[in-house]
Protein backbone atom coordinates (compact mmCIF):
# COMPACT_ATOMS: atom_id res chain seq x y z
CA UNK A 1 0.00 0.00 0.00
CA UNK A 2 1.02 3.65 -0.20
CA UNK A 3 1.74 5.62 2.96
CA UNK A 4 2.75 9.20 3.60
CA UNK A 5 6.21 9.56 5.08
CA UNK A 6 7.02 12.10 7.73
CA UNK A 7 8.26 15.44 6.45
CA UNK A 8 12.06 15.18 6.10
CA UNK A 9 14.37 17.45 8.05
CA UNK A 10 15.55 18.91 4.73
CA UNK A 11 12.03 20.26 4.16
CA UNK A 12 11.98 22.04 7.51
CA UNK A 13 15.44 23.46 6.77
CA UNK A 14 14.35 24.72 3.35
CA UNK A 15 11.39 26.53 4.89
CA UNK A 16 13.64 28.18 7.48
CA UNK A 17 16.11 29.12 4.75
CA UNK A 18 13.42 30.85 2.69
CA UNK A 19 12.23 32.93 5.62
CA UNK A 20 15.79 33.66 6.78
CA UNK A 21 16.70 34.91 3.31
CA UNK A 22 13.90 37.47 3.40
CA UNK A 23 14.59 38.47 7.01
CA UNK A 24 18.31 38.96 6.34
CA UNK A 25 17.60 41.25 3.41
CA UNK A 26 15.06 43.33 5.31
CA UNK A 27 17.34 43.72 8.34
CA UNK A 28 20.29 44.52 6.10
CA UNK A 29 18.42 47.26 4.27
CA UNK A 30 17.22 48.76 7.54
CA UNK A 31 20.70 48.61 9.09
CA UNK A 32 22.32 50.67 6.34
CA UNK A 33 19.44 52.63 4.81
CA UNK A 34 20.93 55.61 3.00
CA UNK A 35 24.42 54.84 4.31
CA UNK A 36 25.85 52.83 1.43
CA UNK A 37 26.90 53.97 -2.07
CA UNK A 38 24.86 53.34 -5.19
CA UNK A 39 25.57 52.53 -8.82
CA UNK A 40 26.56 55.75 -10.57
CA UNK A 41 28.41 57.23 -7.58
CA UNK A 42 31.96 58.41 -8.16
CA UNK A 43 34.86 56.56 -6.57
CA UNK A 44 35.27 59.45 -4.13
CA UNK A 45 31.60 59.23 -3.10
CA UNK A 46 31.89 55.47 -2.67
CA UNK A 47 34.97 55.69 -0.47
CA UNK A 48 33.46 58.50 1.59
CA UNK A 49 30.25 56.52 2.20
CA UNK A 50 32.18 53.48 3.41
CA UNK A 51 34.56 55.61 5.48
CA UNK A 52 31.71 57.52 7.16
CA UNK A 53 29.62 54.47 8.11
CA UNK A 54 31.77 51.32 8.04
CA UNK A 55 29.76 49.46 10.67
CA UNK A 56 26.46 49.91 8.86
CA UNK A 57 28.02 48.92 5.52
CA UNK A 58 29.70 45.81 6.95
CA UNK A 59 26.52 44.80 8.79
CA UNK A 60 24.49 45.07 5.62
CA UNK A 61 27.06 43.03 3.70
CA UNK A 62 27.06 40.27 6.32
CA UNK A 63 23.28 40.05 6.23
CA UNK A 64 22.40 40.42 2.54
CA UNK A 65 25.48 38.70 1.10
CA UNK A 66 26.24 36.35 3.99
CA UNK A 67 23.14 35.08 5.77
CA UNK A 68 21.00 35.43 2.64
CA UNK A 69 23.63 33.55 0.62
CA UNK A 70 23.43 30.57 2.96
CA UNK A 71 19.66 30.61 2.49
CA UNK A 72 20.07 30.39 -1.29
CA UNK A 73 22.50 27.48 -1.00
CA UNK A 74 20.09 25.61 1.27
CA UNK A 75 17.17 26.26 -1.10
CA UNK A 76 19.30 25.05 -4.00
CA UNK A 77 20.20 21.90 -2.10
CA UNK A 78 16.53 21.30 -1.35
CA UNK A 79 15.71 21.54 -5.03
CA UNK A 80 18.45 19.04 -5.86
CA UNK A 81 17.00 16.62 -3.30
CA UNK A 82 13.59 17.06 -4.90
CA UNK A 83 15.06 16.49 -8.35
CA UNK A 84 16.56 13.17 -7.26
CA UNK A 85 13.27 12.03 -5.71
CA UNK A 86 11.02 13.10 -8.57
CA UNK A 87 13.33 12.80 -11.56
CA UNK A 88 12.64 16.44 -12.52
CA UNK A 89 15.50 17.79 -14.62
CA UNK A 90 14.12 21.34 -14.28
CA UNK A 91 14.24 21.09 -10.48
CA UNK A 92 17.83 19.87 -10.67
CA UNK A 93 18.78 22.76 -12.96
CA UNK A 94 17.09 25.16 -10.55
CA UNK A 95 18.95 23.60 -7.64
CA UNK A 96 22.34 24.25 -9.18
CA UNK A 97 21.26 27.79 -10.05
CA UNK A 98 20.36 28.36 -6.38
CA UNK A 99 23.75 27.11 -5.25
CA UNK A 100 25.62 29.24 -7.79
CA UNK A 101 23.65 32.32 -6.75
CA UNK A 102 24.59 31.67 -3.13
CA UNK A 103 28.28 31.31 -3.99
CA UNK A 104 28.20 34.56 -6.00
CA UNK A 105 26.68 36.34 -3.00
CA UNK A 106 29.50 35.05 -0.81
CA UNK A 107 32.02 36.39 -3.34
CA UNK A 108 30.31 39.77 -3.01
CA UNK A 109 30.63 39.53 0.77
CA UNK A 110 34.38 38.90 0.57
CA UNK A 111 34.88 41.86 -1.77
CA UNK A 112 32.85 44.14 0.49
CA UNK A 113 34.72 43.08 3.61
CA UNK A 114 37.90 44.08 1.82
CA UNK A 115 36.50 47.35 0.47
CA UNK A 116 34.77 48.71 3.58
CA UNK A 117 37.63 48.70 6.13
CA UNK A 118 40.12 49.78 3.48
CA UNK A 119 38.12 52.79 2.30
CA UNK A 120 40.25 55.92 2.04
CA UNK A 121 38.61 59.09 0.66
CA UNK A 122 42.07 60.46 -0.11
CA UNK A 123 42.77 57.51 -2.43
CA UNK A 124 39.40 56.14 -3.54
CA UNK A 125 40.40 54.22 -6.66
CA UNK A 126 40.79 50.79 -5.05
CA UNK A 127 37.57 51.08 -3.04
CA UNK A 128 35.64 52.28 -6.07
CA UNK A 129 36.95 49.40 -8.20
CA UNK A 130 35.98 46.86 -5.54
CA UNK A 131 32.50 48.38 -5.23
CA UNK A 132 32.03 48.15 -8.99
CA UNK A 133 33.18 44.52 -8.94
CA UNK A 134 30.55 43.80 -6.26
CA UNK A 135 27.84 45.37 -8.43
CA UNK A 136 28.87 43.44 -11.54
CA UNK A 137 28.87 40.22 -9.50
CA UNK A 138 25.40 41.23 -8.32
CA UNK A 139 24.33 41.51 -11.94
CA UNK A 140 25.56 38.00 -12.72
CA UNK A 141 23.84 36.70 -9.57
CA UNK A 142 20.55 38.32 -10.61
CA UNK A 143 20.71 36.63 -14.01
CA UNK A 144 21.34 33.29 -12.28
CA UNK A 145 18.35 33.97 -10.02
CA UNK A 146 16.26 34.61 -13.15
CA UNK A 147 17.29 31.15 -14.36
CA UNK A 148 16.37 29.73 -10.95
CA UNK A 149 12.91 31.31 -11.09
CA UNK A 150 12.23 30.17 -14.65
CA UNK A 151 13.42 26.62 -13.95
CA UNK A 152 11.32 26.28 -10.79
CA UNK A 153 8.24 27.62 -12.57
CA UNK A 154 8.83 25.09 -15.35
CA UNK A 155 9.17 22.33 -12.76
CA UNK A 156 5.90 23.48 -11.18
CA UNK A 157 3.65 22.65 -14.10
CA UNK A 158 0.46 20.89 -12.98
CA UNK A 159 0.95 22.25 -9.45
CA UNK A 160 3.68 19.78 -8.53
CA UNK A 161 5.71 22.29 -6.49
CA UNK A 162 4.48 25.88 -6.45
CA UNK A 163 0.88 27.06 -6.41
CA UNK A 164 -0.42 29.00 -9.38
CA UNK A 165 -0.04 32.44 -7.78
CA UNK A 166 3.52 31.55 -6.77
CA UNK A 167 4.29 30.59 -10.36
CA UNK A 168 2.93 33.95 -11.55
CA UNK A 169 5.20 35.74 -9.07
CA UNK A 170 8.10 33.57 -10.21
CA UNK A 171 7.71 34.50 -13.86
CA UNK A 172 7.37 38.17 -12.90
CA UNK A 173 10.58 37.83 -10.92
CA UNK A 174 12.37 36.19 -13.85
CA UNK A 175 11.55 39.16 -16.10
CA UNK A 176 12.24 42.00 -13.67
CA UNK A 177 15.41 40.55 -12.18
CA UNK A 178 16.78 40.00 -15.69
CA UNK A 179 16.39 43.72 -16.36
CA UNK A 180 17.99 44.74 -13.07
CA UNK A 181 20.72 42.13 -13.55
CA UNK A 182 21.69 43.61 -16.90
CA UNK A 183 21.70 47.04 -15.28
CA UNK A 184 24.06 46.01 -12.49
CA UNK A 185 26.28 44.01 -14.81
CA UNK A 186 26.71 47.03 -17.07
CA UNK A 187 26.60 49.56 -14.18
CA UNK A 188 23.69 51.22 -15.98
CA UNK A 189 21.77 53.68 -13.81
CA UNK A 190 18.94 53.47 -16.34
CA UNK A 191 18.22 49.79 -15.63
CA UNK A 192 19.28 49.31 -12.01
CA UNK A 193 16.04 50.88 -10.67
CA UNK A 194 14.30 47.69 -11.83
CA UNK A 195 15.69 46.22 -8.59
CA UNK A 196 13.05 48.23 -6.68
CA UNK A 197 10.52 45.84 -8.20
CA UNK A 198 12.58 42.65 -8.51
CA UNK A 199 13.87 42.66 -4.92
CA UNK A 200 10.43 42.54 -3.22
CA UNK A 201 9.38 39.83 -5.67
CA UNK A 202 12.57 37.90 -4.90
CA UNK A 203 12.07 38.01 -1.14
CA UNK A 204 8.43 36.95 -1.39
CA UNK A 205 9.15 34.22 -3.92
CA UNK A 206 12.18 32.67 -2.20
CA UNK A 207 10.18 32.50 1.04
CA UNK A 208 7.31 30.84 -0.86
CA UNK A 209 9.72 28.40 -2.52
CA UNK A 210 11.26 27.41 0.80
CA UNK A 211 7.79 26.90 2.24
CA UNK A 212 6.80 24.79 -0.79
CA UNK A 213 9.84 22.57 -0.41
CA UNK A 214 8.94 22.14 3.25
CA UNK A 215 5.24 21.44 2.87
CA UNK A 216 5.32 18.71 0.24
CA UNK A 217 4.98 15.23 1.80
CA UNK A 218 6.90 12.28 0.42
CA UNK A 219 5.05 9.21 -0.79
CA UNK A 220 6.50 5.72 -0.64
CA UNK A 221 5.27 2.26 -1.39
CA UNK A 222 5.30 -0.07 1.61
CA UNK A 223 4.17 -3.23 -0.14
CA UNK A 224 1.39 -5.50 1.12
CA UNK A 225 0.04 -5.63 4.65
CA UNK A 226 -1.59 -3.22 7.00
CA UNK A 227 -0.29 0.02 8.31
CA UNK A 228 -1.34 3.23 9.98
Tab-separated table of C-alpha atoms in Angstrom:
chain	number	residue	atom	x	y	z
A	1	UNK	CA	0.000	0.000	0.000
A	2	UNK	CA	1.019	3.651	-0.203
A	3	UNK	CA	1.743	5.624	2.956
A	4	UNK	CA	2.753	9.202	3.597
A	5	UNK	CA	6.209	9.561	5.080
A	6	UNK	CA	7.016	12.101	7.730
A	7	UNK	CA	8.264	15.441	6.450
A	8	UNK	CA	12.063	15.181	6.099
A	9	UNK	CA	14.372	17.447	8.047
A	10	UNK	CA	15.552	18.912	4.735
A	11	UNK	CA	12.032	20.257	4.159
A	12	UNK	CA	11.984	22.045	7.509
A	13	UNK	CA	15.441	23.456	6.770
A	14	UNK	CA	14.346	24.721	3.350
A	15	UNK	CA	11.391	26.529	4.886
A	16	UNK	CA	13.638	28.176	7.482
A	17	UNK	CA	16.110	29.124	4.748
A	18	UNK	CA	13.420	30.846	2.693
A	19	UNK	CA	12.227	32.926	5.617
A	20	UNK	CA	15.792	33.661	6.780
A	21	UNK	CA	16.701	34.911	3.309
A	22	UNK	CA	13.901	37.468	3.399
A	23	UNK	CA	14.589	38.465	7.012
A	24	UNK	CA	18.313	38.962	6.341
A	25	UNK	CA	17.599	41.253	3.414
A	26	UNK	CA	15.061	43.329	5.314
A	27	UNK	CA	17.339	43.715	8.344
A	28	UNK	CA	20.292	44.521	6.099
A	29	UNK	CA	18.423	47.257	4.271
A	30	UNK	CA	17.223	48.758	7.543
A	31	UNK	CA	20.703	48.606	9.093
A	32	UNK	CA	22.317	50.669	6.345
A	33	UNK	CA	19.443	52.633	4.814
A	34	UNK	CA	20.930	55.613	3.001
A	35	UNK	CA	24.421	54.837	4.314
A	36	UNK	CA	25.851	52.829	1.426
A	37	UNK	CA	26.895	53.968	-2.067
A	38	UNK	CA	24.860	53.342	-5.192
A	39	UNK	CA	25.567	52.531	-8.819
A	40	UNK	CA	26.561	55.751	-10.568
A	41	UNK	CA	28.407	57.234	-7.578
A	42	UNK	CA	31.958	58.409	-8.160
A	43	UNK	CA	34.857	56.562	-6.572
A	44	UNK	CA	35.266	59.450	-4.131
A	45	UNK	CA	31.601	59.234	-3.096
A	46	UNK	CA	31.886	55.465	-2.672
A	47	UNK	CA	34.974	55.694	-0.474
A	48	UNK	CA	33.456	58.497	1.594
A	49	UNK	CA	30.251	56.524	2.198
A	50	UNK	CA	32.184	53.485	3.410
A	51	UNK	CA	34.561	55.613	5.482
A	52	UNK	CA	31.711	57.517	7.162
A	53	UNK	CA	29.617	54.468	8.112
A	54	UNK	CA	31.771	51.321	8.036
A	55	UNK	CA	29.762	49.456	10.669
A	56	UNK	CA	26.465	49.910	8.858
A	57	UNK	CA	28.024	48.923	5.522
A	58	UNK	CA	29.697	45.815	6.952
A	59	UNK	CA	26.517	44.802	8.792
A	60	UNK	CA	24.491	45.073	5.619
A	61	UNK	CA	27.062	43.032	3.703
A	62	UNK	CA	27.063	40.265	6.318
A	63	UNK	CA	23.278	40.051	6.231
A	64	UNK	CA	22.405	40.416	2.543
A	65	UNK	CA	25.480	38.699	1.101
A	66	UNK	CA	26.239	36.352	3.995
A	67	UNK	CA	23.139	35.084	5.768
A	68	UNK	CA	21.001	35.427	2.641
A	69	UNK	CA	23.634	33.551	0.617
A	70	UNK	CA	23.435	30.574	2.963
A	71	UNK	CA	19.664	30.613	2.494
A	72	UNK	CA	20.066	30.392	-1.287
A	73	UNK	CA	22.503	27.483	-1.003
A	74	UNK	CA	20.088	25.612	1.269
A	75	UNK	CA	17.174	26.265	-1.100
A	76	UNK	CA	19.304	25.053	-4.004
A	77	UNK	CA	20.200	21.901	-2.102
A	78	UNK	CA	16.525	21.299	-1.347
A	79	UNK	CA	15.708	21.543	-5.032
A	80	UNK	CA	18.454	19.044	-5.861
A	81	UNK	CA	17.000	16.619	-3.305
A	82	UNK	CA	13.590	17.063	-4.897
A	83	UNK	CA	15.063	16.490	-8.351
A	84	UNK	CA	16.557	13.172	-7.263
A	85	UNK	CA	13.270	12.032	-5.709
A	86	UNK	CA	11.021	13.104	-8.569
A	87	UNK	CA	13.325	12.800	-11.563
A	88	UNK	CA	12.640	16.441	-12.515
A	89	UNK	CA	15.497	17.792	-14.618
A	90	UNK	CA	14.124	21.336	-14.280
A	91	UNK	CA	14.238	21.086	-10.480
A	92	UNK	CA	17.830	19.868	-10.675
A	93	UNK	CA	18.781	22.762	-12.958
A	94	UNK	CA	17.093	25.159	-10.545
A	95	UNK	CA	18.955	23.604	-7.640
A	96	UNK	CA	22.341	24.245	-9.179
A	97	UNK	CA	21.258	27.794	-10.049
A	98	UNK	CA	20.365	28.362	-6.381
A	99	UNK	CA	23.746	27.114	-5.252
A	100	UNK	CA	25.622	29.237	-7.787
A	101	UNK	CA	23.647	32.325	-6.748
A	102	UNK	CA	24.590	31.669	-3.134
A	103	UNK	CA	28.276	31.311	-3.991
A	104	UNK	CA	28.200	34.558	-6.000
A	105	UNK	CA	26.678	36.345	-3.002
A	106	UNK	CA	29.504	35.051	-0.808
A	107	UNK	CA	32.017	36.394	-3.341
A	108	UNK	CA	30.307	39.773	-3.007
A	109	UNK	CA	30.632	39.528	0.766
A	110	UNK	CA	34.381	38.900	0.572
A	111	UNK	CA	34.880	41.858	-1.769
A	112	UNK	CA	32.851	44.144	0.488
A	113	UNK	CA	34.722	43.077	3.613
A	114	UNK	CA	37.905	44.084	1.819
A	115	UNK	CA	36.504	47.351	0.468
A	116	UNK	CA	34.771	48.712	3.581
A	117	UNK	CA	37.632	48.703	6.129
A	118	UNK	CA	40.116	49.781	3.481
A	119	UNK	CA	38.117	52.787	2.300
A	120	UNK	CA	40.248	55.922	2.036
A	121	UNK	CA	38.610	59.087	0.657
A	122	UNK	CA	42.070	60.459	-0.111
A	123	UNK	CA	42.774	57.510	-2.429
A	124	UNK	CA	39.403	56.144	-3.540
A	125	UNK	CA	40.397	54.220	-6.659
A	126	UNK	CA	40.788	50.788	-5.049
A	127	UNK	CA	37.569	51.079	-3.039
A	128	UNK	CA	35.642	52.277	-6.074
A	129	UNK	CA	36.945	49.404	-8.201
A	130	UNK	CA	35.976	46.861	-5.539
A	131	UNK	CA	32.498	48.383	-5.229
A	132	UNK	CA	32.027	48.148	-8.989
A	133	UNK	CA	33.183	44.521	-8.937
A	134	UNK	CA	30.555	43.799	-6.263
A	135	UNK	CA	27.838	45.375	-8.426
A	136	UNK	CA	28.872	43.442	-11.536
A	137	UNK	CA	28.873	40.221	-9.501
A	138	UNK	CA	25.399	41.225	-8.318
A	139	UNK	CA	24.335	41.509	-11.944
A	140	UNK	CA	25.562	38.001	-12.718
A	141	UNK	CA	23.839	36.701	-9.572
A	142	UNK	CA	20.550	38.318	-10.613
A	143	UNK	CA	20.713	36.625	-14.014
A	144	UNK	CA	21.342	33.291	-12.279
A	145	UNK	CA	18.346	33.966	-10.024
A	146	UNK	CA	16.262	34.613	-13.147
A	147	UNK	CA	17.292	31.147	-14.364
A	148	UNK	CA	16.365	29.733	-10.948
A	149	UNK	CA	12.914	31.306	-11.087
A	150	UNK	CA	12.228	30.170	-14.650
A	151	UNK	CA	13.420	26.620	-13.946
A	152	UNK	CA	11.318	26.279	-10.788
A	153	UNK	CA	8.236	27.619	-12.571
A	154	UNK	CA	8.832	25.095	-15.351
A	155	UNK	CA	9.168	22.334	-12.761
A	156	UNK	CA	5.900	23.478	-11.178
A	157	UNK	CA	3.645	22.648	-14.096
A	158	UNK	CA	0.457	20.895	-12.983
A	159	UNK	CA	0.946	22.252	-9.446
A	160	UNK	CA	3.676	19.782	-8.535
A	161	UNK	CA	5.708	22.287	-6.490
A	162	UNK	CA	4.476	25.882	-6.449
A	163	UNK	CA	0.880	27.059	-6.411
A	164	UNK	CA	-0.424	29.004	-9.384
A	165	UNK	CA	-0.044	32.437	-7.780
A	166	UNK	CA	3.517	31.554	-6.773
A	167	UNK	CA	4.287	30.587	-10.360
A	168	UNK	CA	2.929	33.946	-11.547
A	169	UNK	CA	5.202	35.737	-9.068
A	170	UNK	CA	8.103	33.573	-10.211
A	171	UNK	CA	7.709	34.501	-13.860
A	172	UNK	CA	7.370	38.168	-12.901
A	173	UNK	CA	10.583	37.827	-10.919
A	174	UNK	CA	12.372	36.193	-13.849
A	175	UNK	CA	11.552	39.158	-16.103
A	176	UNK	CA	12.243	41.999	-13.668
A	177	UNK	CA	15.414	40.552	-12.184
A	178	UNK	CA	16.785	40.001	-15.689
A	179	UNK	CA	16.391	43.724	-16.364
A	180	UNK	CA	17.991	44.739	-13.067
A	181	UNK	CA	20.725	42.133	-13.547
A	182	UNK	CA	21.693	43.610	-16.895
A	183	UNK	CA	21.697	47.042	-15.283
A	184	UNK	CA	24.064	46.009	-12.493
A	185	UNK	CA	26.284	44.011	-14.810
A	186	UNK	CA	26.707	47.034	-17.067
A	187	UNK	CA	26.604	49.560	-14.181
A	188	UNK	CA	23.693	51.221	-15.977
A	189	UNK	CA	21.773	53.676	-13.806
A	190	UNK	CA	18.941	53.472	-16.344
A	191	UNK	CA	18.217	49.789	-15.635
A	192	UNK	CA	19.282	49.312	-12.006
A	193	UNK	CA	16.037	50.880	-10.669
A	194	UNK	CA	14.296	47.690	-11.829
A	195	UNK	CA	15.687	46.225	-8.586
A	196	UNK	CA	13.054	48.231	-6.681
A	197	UNK	CA	10.521	45.839	-8.204
A	198	UNK	CA	12.575	42.654	-8.515
A	199	UNK	CA	13.870	42.664	-4.922
A	200	UNK	CA	10.432	42.536	-3.220
A	201	UNK	CA	9.376	39.830	-5.669
A	202	UNK	CA	12.568	37.900	-4.897
A	203	UNK	CA	12.066	38.010	-1.141
A	204	UNK	CA	8.427	36.945	-1.385
A	205	UNK	CA	9.148	34.217	-3.925
A	206	UNK	CA	12.176	32.666	-2.203
A	207	UNK	CA	10.183	32.497	1.037
A	208	UNK	CA	7.314	30.836	-0.860
A	209	UNK	CA	9.719	28.400	-2.520
A	210	UNK	CA	11.257	27.414	0.802
A	211	UNK	CA	7.792	26.899	2.240
A	212	UNK	CA	6.795	24.793	-0.789
A	213	UNK	CA	9.842	22.569	-0.409
A	214	UNK	CA	8.942	22.144	3.245
A	215	UNK	CA	5.242	21.440	2.869
A	216	UNK	CA	5.316	18.705	0.243
A	217	UNK	CA	4.978	15.228	1.799
A	218	UNK	CA	6.901	12.280	0.424
A	219	UNK	CA	5.052	9.205	-0.791
A	220	UNK	CA	6.496	5.720	-0.639
A	221	UNK	CA	5.271	2.264	-1.393
A	222	UNK	CA	5.298	-0.067	1.611
A	223	UNK	CA	4.173	-3.226	-0.138
A	224	UNK	CA	1.390	-5.500	1.125
A	225	UNK	CA	0.043	-5.634	4.647
A	226	UNK	CA	-1.593	-3.216	7.004
A	227	UNK	CA	-0.285	0.022	8.312
A	228	UNK	CA	-1.339	3.226	9.983
